[in-house]
Structures are given as structure tokens and as C-alpha cells.
Short mmCIF file of C-alpha atoms in Angstrom, two decimals:
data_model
loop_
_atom_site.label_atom_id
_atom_site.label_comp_id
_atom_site.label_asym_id
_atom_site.label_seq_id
_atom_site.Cartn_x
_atom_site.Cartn_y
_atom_site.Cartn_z
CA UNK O 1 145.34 31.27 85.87
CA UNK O 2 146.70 32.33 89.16
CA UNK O 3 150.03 32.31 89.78
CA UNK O 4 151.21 32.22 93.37
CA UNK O 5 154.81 34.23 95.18
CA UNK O 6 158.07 32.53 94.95
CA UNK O 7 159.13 30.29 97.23
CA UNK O 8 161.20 32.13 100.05
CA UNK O 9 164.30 29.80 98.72
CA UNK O 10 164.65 31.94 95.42
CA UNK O 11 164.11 35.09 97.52
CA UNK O 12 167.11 34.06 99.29
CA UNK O 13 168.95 33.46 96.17
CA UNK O 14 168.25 37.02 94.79
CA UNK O 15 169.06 38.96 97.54
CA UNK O 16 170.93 36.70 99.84
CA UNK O 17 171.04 35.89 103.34
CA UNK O 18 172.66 38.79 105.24
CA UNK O 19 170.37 41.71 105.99
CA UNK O 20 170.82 44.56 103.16
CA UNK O 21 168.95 47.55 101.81
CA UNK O 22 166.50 46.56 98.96
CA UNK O 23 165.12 48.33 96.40
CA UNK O 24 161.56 46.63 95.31
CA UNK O 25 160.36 47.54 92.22
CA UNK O 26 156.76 47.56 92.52
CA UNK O 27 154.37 47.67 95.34
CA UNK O 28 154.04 43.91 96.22
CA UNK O 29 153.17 43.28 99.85
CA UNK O 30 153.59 39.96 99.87
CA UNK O 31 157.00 40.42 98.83
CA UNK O 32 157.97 43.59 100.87
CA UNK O 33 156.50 41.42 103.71
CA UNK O 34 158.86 38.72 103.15
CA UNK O 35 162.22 40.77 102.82
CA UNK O 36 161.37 42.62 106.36
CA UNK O 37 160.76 39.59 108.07
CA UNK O 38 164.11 38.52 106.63
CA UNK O 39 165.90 41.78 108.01
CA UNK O 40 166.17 43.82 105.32
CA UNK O 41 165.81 47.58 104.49
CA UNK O 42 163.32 47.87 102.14
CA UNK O 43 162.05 50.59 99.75
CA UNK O 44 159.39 50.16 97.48
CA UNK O 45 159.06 52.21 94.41
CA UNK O 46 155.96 52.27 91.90
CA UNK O 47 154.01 54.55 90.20
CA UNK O 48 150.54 54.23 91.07
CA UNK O 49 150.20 56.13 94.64
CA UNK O 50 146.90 54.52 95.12
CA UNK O 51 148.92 51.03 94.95
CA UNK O 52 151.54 52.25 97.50
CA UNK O 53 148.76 53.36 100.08
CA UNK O 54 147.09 50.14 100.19
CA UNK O 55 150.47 48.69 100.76
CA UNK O 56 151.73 50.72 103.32
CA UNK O 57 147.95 49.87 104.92
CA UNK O 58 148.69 46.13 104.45
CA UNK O 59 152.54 46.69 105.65
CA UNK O 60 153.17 49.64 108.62
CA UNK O 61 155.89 51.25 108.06
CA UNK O 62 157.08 50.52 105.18
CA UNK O 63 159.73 53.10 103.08
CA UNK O 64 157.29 54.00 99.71
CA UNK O 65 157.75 56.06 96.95
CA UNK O 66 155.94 57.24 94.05
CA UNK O 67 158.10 57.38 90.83
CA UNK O 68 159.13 55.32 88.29
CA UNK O 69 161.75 52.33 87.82
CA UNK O 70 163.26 54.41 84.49
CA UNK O 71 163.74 57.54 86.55
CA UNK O 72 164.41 57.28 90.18
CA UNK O 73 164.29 59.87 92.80
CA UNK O 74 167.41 58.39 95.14
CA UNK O 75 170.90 59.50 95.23
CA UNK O 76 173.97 57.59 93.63
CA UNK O 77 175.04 54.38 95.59
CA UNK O 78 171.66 54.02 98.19
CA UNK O 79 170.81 50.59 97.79
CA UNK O 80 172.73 46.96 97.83
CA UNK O 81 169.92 44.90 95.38
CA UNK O 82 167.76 46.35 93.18
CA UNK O 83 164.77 43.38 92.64
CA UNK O 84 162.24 43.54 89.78
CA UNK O 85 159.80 39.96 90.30
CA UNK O 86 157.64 39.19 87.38
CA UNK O 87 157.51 43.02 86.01
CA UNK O 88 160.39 43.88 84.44
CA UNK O 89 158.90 43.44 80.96
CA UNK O 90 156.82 46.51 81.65
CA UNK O 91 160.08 48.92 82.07
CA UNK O 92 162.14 50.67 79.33
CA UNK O 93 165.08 48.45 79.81
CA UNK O 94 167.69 50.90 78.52
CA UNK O 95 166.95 53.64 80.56
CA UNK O 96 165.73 51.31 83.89
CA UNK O 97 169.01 49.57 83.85
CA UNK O 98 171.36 52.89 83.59
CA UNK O 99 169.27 53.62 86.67
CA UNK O 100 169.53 51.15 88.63
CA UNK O 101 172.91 51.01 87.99
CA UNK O 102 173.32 54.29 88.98
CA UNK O 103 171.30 53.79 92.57
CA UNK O 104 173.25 50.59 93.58
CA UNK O 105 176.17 50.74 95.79
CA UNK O 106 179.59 48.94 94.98
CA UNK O 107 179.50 45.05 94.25
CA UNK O 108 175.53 46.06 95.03
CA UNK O 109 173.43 44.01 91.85
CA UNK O 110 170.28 43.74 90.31
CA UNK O 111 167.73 40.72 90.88
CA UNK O 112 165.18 39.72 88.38
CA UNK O 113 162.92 36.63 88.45
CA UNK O 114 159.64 35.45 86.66
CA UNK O 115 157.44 32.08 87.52
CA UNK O 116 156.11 30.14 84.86
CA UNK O 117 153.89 27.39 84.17
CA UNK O 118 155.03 24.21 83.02
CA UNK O 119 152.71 22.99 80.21
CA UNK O 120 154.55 19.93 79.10
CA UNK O 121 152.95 18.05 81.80
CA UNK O 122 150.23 16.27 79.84
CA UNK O 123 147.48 16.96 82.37
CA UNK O 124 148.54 20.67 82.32
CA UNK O 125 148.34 20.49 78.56
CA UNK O 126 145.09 18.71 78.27
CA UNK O 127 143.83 21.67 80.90
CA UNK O 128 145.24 24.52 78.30
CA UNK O 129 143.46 22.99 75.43
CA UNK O 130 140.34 22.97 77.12
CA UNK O 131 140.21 26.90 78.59
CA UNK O 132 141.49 27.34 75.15
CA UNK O 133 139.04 26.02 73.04
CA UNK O 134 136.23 28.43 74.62
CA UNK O 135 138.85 31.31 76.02
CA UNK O 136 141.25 31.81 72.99
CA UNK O 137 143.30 33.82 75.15
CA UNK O 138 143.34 32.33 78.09
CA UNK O 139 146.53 30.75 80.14
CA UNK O 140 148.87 32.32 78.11
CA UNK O 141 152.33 31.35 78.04
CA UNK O 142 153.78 35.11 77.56
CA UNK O 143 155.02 35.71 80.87
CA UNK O 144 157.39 38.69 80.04
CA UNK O 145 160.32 36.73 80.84
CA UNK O 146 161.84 37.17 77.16
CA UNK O 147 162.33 40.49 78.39
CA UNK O 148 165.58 39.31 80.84
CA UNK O 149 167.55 39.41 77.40
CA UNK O 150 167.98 42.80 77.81
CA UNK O 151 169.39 42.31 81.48
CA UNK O 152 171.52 39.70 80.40
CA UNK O 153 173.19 41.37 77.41
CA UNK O 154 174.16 45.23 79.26
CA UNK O 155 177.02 46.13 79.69
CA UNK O 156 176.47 47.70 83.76
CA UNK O 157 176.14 43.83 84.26
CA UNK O 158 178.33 41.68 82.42
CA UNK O 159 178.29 38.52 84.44
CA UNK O 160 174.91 37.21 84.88
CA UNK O 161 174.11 33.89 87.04
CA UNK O 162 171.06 32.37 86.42
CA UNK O 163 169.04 29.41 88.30
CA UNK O 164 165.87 27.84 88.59
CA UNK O 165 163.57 26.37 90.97
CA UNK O 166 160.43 24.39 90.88
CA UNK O 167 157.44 24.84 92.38
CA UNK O 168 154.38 22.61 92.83
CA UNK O 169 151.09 24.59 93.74
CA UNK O 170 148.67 22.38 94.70
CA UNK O 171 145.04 23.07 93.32
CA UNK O 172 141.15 21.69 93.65
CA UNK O 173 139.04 21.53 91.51
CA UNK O 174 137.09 24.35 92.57
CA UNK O 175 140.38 26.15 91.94
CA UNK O 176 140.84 25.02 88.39
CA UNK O 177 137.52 25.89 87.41
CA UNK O 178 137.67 29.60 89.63
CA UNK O 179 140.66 30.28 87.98
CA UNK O 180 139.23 29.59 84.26
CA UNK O 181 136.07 31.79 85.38
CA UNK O 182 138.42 34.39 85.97
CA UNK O 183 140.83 34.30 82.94
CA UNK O 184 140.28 36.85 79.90
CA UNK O 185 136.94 36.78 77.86
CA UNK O 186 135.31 34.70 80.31
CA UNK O 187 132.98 37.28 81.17
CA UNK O 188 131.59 37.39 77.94
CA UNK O 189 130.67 33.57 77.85
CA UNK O 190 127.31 32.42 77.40
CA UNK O 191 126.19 29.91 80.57
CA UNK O 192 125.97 27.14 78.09
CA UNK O 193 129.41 27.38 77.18
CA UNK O 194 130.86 28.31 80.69
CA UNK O 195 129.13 25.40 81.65
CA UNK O 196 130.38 23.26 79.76
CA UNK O 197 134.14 24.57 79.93
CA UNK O 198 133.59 23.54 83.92
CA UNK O 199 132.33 20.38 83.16
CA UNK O 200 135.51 19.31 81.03
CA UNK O 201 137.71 21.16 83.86
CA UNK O 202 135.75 18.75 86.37
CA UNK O 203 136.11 15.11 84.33
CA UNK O 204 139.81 15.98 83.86
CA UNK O 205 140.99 16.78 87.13
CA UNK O 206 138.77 13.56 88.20
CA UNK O 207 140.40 11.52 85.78
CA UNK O 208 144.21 12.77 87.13
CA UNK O 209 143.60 13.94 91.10
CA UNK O 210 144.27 11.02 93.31
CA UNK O 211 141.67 11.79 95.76
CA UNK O 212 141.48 13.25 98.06
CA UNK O 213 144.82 14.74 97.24
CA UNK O 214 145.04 17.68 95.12
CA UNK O 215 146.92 17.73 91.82
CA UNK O 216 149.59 20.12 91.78
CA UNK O 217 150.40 22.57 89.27
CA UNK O 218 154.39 22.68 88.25
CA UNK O 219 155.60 25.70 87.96
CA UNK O 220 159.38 26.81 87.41
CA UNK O 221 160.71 30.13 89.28
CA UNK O 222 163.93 31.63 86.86
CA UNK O 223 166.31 33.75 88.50
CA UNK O 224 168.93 36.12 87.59
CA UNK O 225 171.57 38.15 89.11
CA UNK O 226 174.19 40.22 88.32
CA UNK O 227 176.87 42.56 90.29
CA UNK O 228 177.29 46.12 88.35
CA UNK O 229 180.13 47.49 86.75
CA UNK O 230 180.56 50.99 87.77
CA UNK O 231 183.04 51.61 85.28
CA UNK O 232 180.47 52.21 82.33
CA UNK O 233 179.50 54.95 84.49
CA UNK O 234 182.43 56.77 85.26
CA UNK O 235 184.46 55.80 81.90
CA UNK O 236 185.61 59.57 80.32
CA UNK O 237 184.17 60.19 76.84
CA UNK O 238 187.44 59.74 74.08
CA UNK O 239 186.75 61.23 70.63
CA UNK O 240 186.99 58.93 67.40
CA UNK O 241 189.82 61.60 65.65
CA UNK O 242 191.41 64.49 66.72
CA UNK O 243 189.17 66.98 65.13
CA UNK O 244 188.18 69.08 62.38
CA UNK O 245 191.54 70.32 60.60
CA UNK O 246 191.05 72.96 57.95
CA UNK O 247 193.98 73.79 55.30
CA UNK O 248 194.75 77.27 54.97
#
């Protein structure tokens, strides 16, 4: 199912209001859009050039670079925020984190957040049953946000704050049905079965849409931030004993 940006409130949240220098991991243009029109210095990173072309096409002028989030190509200290939306369960989180740790000025912190669907809404449920029942692995619920664990449990960032927000996207019928067209395996259904996966996607948003008002779908945007601690950086290395001694 598609999932839509965050709402601008939780963008605010992550990298606050004053105008700063971002680090945006991942060529998003709907994102890198956002943060410039809020003031801020942005530089996005990602490792598919062909991704960062269209971008800077879609977004003039825009600070790219080819490279990757566990091994970044920027001095000590560059950036304020370091923000990773709904992709930070594709990094190596050991070696990403020392990094961005390393790339973030003083009191600078890393932003992470991840939007998920909220299936214990009984229509929402009834929906995932059906795509279910003829798309086994459709609307997952494996958003990669187990991966924040790792975030929350380093020790560059020992005091996390966390919120949430909710978010109601509101969706047709057409879009329900679109959506389940588009979701794994569907290609590979026969037209009686695709057929009839739309018709129970039709008679159960009819049965729950208060026309001509759409229903919405909930969602709920998590957010995390943390300031780093330099000092796991610049800590000196003290031996366990005093050495080898050998009796002559």
C-alpha cells in the first residue's frame, strides 16, 4: 500500500525550527524539498547516482553526493542533524552511527522516523485480510522500524526522545483497489482472482465510506532524536593491566 511523507509537524520536530545544515540520508525530493523551503542547508547523500540526478532534476540546486551512509565523504563536525526517514533499517547500524557521529557538529544529533499503518482499526483490518487472502504478502506490517533499537541503545547517543504523531490519509476507492493492484505478487494474479480481490475492496469501503467522503487511512509517524556524545570519540584507549611481566 502506499504510504504518503510526514506531515511537515514531525519534520519540525526532527530538525527543529531554526534554519541549520542537514544531512539527508537518501535522495528523497519530497523531503529535500521541504527542508529548503524551511531554510535549511541541505545535503543529500545516497548511493545510487542515477537516484541523485533525477533529484537534483526535480530540485535545482541541490548539494548531492554519491556515497554511502556507513562511510561518508565529509569532514569531522559539517553538519547540525543528520536525518534518516523510513530507511535506516537498510544501513549497518554500527558503522552508520560511528559516522554520523563523527560528521555532526557539537550538541548537533541524529533524526530518525518511520510511518506506519495502523491495523487495529477494524475496517483497516478487514482490508488486510482481504489483499491477504489472494496476496500473501501483501500490506506488510515490517516497516523497518525495529531497526531504531540500535539508535536507541549506542552509546554516541545516550538520551533518546521519542514522539509520535498521527496521520489520517484519506483514500477512494479507486485508491484502495490501485494500491492492492500494485502490492507484491499481484502481477502474477489470474483476472478471476484480481477481480474478485477488487470486488471485496469495493463492498468494504461501501459498507464503511460515508459518501461522498473518503475513508481515511490512520497512520502513526514515530520519531526519534538524540544529541551526540563526542566523548566516545575522543575518549584515550586505557589498557586492562599493565603488561606482560616476565621473571628472570
Amino acid at each position: 500500500m502506499t504510504v504518503t511523507m510526514i506531515q511537515p509537524a514531525a519534520l519540525e520536530w526532527l530538525v527543529g525550527q531554526e534554519p541549520t545544515t542537514v544531512l539527508l540520508v537518501g535522495a528523497s525530493s519530497g523531503y529535500a524539498s521541504m527542508l529548503i523551503r524551511a531554510g535549511h542547508q541541505v545535503t543529500v547523500i545516497d548511493p545510487r547516482r542515477e537516484s541523485l540526478i533525477e533529484l537534483t532534476n526535480q530540485v535545482p540546486g541541490l548539494h548531492v553526493v554519491a556515497g554511502k551512509a556507513e562511510s561518508l565523504p565529509f569532514d569531522p563536525g559539517c553538519f547540525s542533524v543528520v536525518l534518516s526517514i523510513q530507511n535506516f533499517h537498510t544501513f549497518a547500524p554500527g558503522m552508520a552511527l560511528g559516522e554520523w557521529a563523527r560528521v555532526l557538529k557539537p550538541q548537533g544529533r541524529v533524526a530518525l522516523a518511520y510511518m506506519t499503518r495502523d491495523d487495529s482499526v477494524p475496517w483497516v483490518n478487514k482490508l488486510k485480510r482481504i489483499v491477504q487472502y489472494y496476496l500473501p504478502h501483501a500490506m506488510s506490517s515490517d516497516y523497518g522500524s525495529y531497526s531504531v533499537a540500535a539508535f536507541t541503545a549506542a552509546a554516541y547517543f545516550p538520551h533518546v526522545d521519542k514522539v509520535s504523531f498521527r496521520h489520517w490519509i484519506p483514500s477512494s476507492k479507486t485508491e484502495l483497489q490501485t494500491n492492492a493492484c500494485q502490492s507484491p505478487g499481484a502481477a502474477e494474479l489470474g483476472e478471476d482472482r484480481r477481480e474478485s480481490m477488487l470486488k471485496e475492496i469495493g463492498e468494504l469501503y461501501d459498507q464503511h465510506a460515508r459518501i461522498p467522503n473518503p475513508l481515511l487511512l490512520p497512520y502513526t509517524i514515530q520519531c526519534w532524536k538524540a544529541e551526540v556524545d563526542r566523548s566516545s570519540l575522543t575518549m584515550p584507549l586505557i589498557p586492562h593491566d599493565e603488561g606482560l611481566s616476565i621473571a628472570l
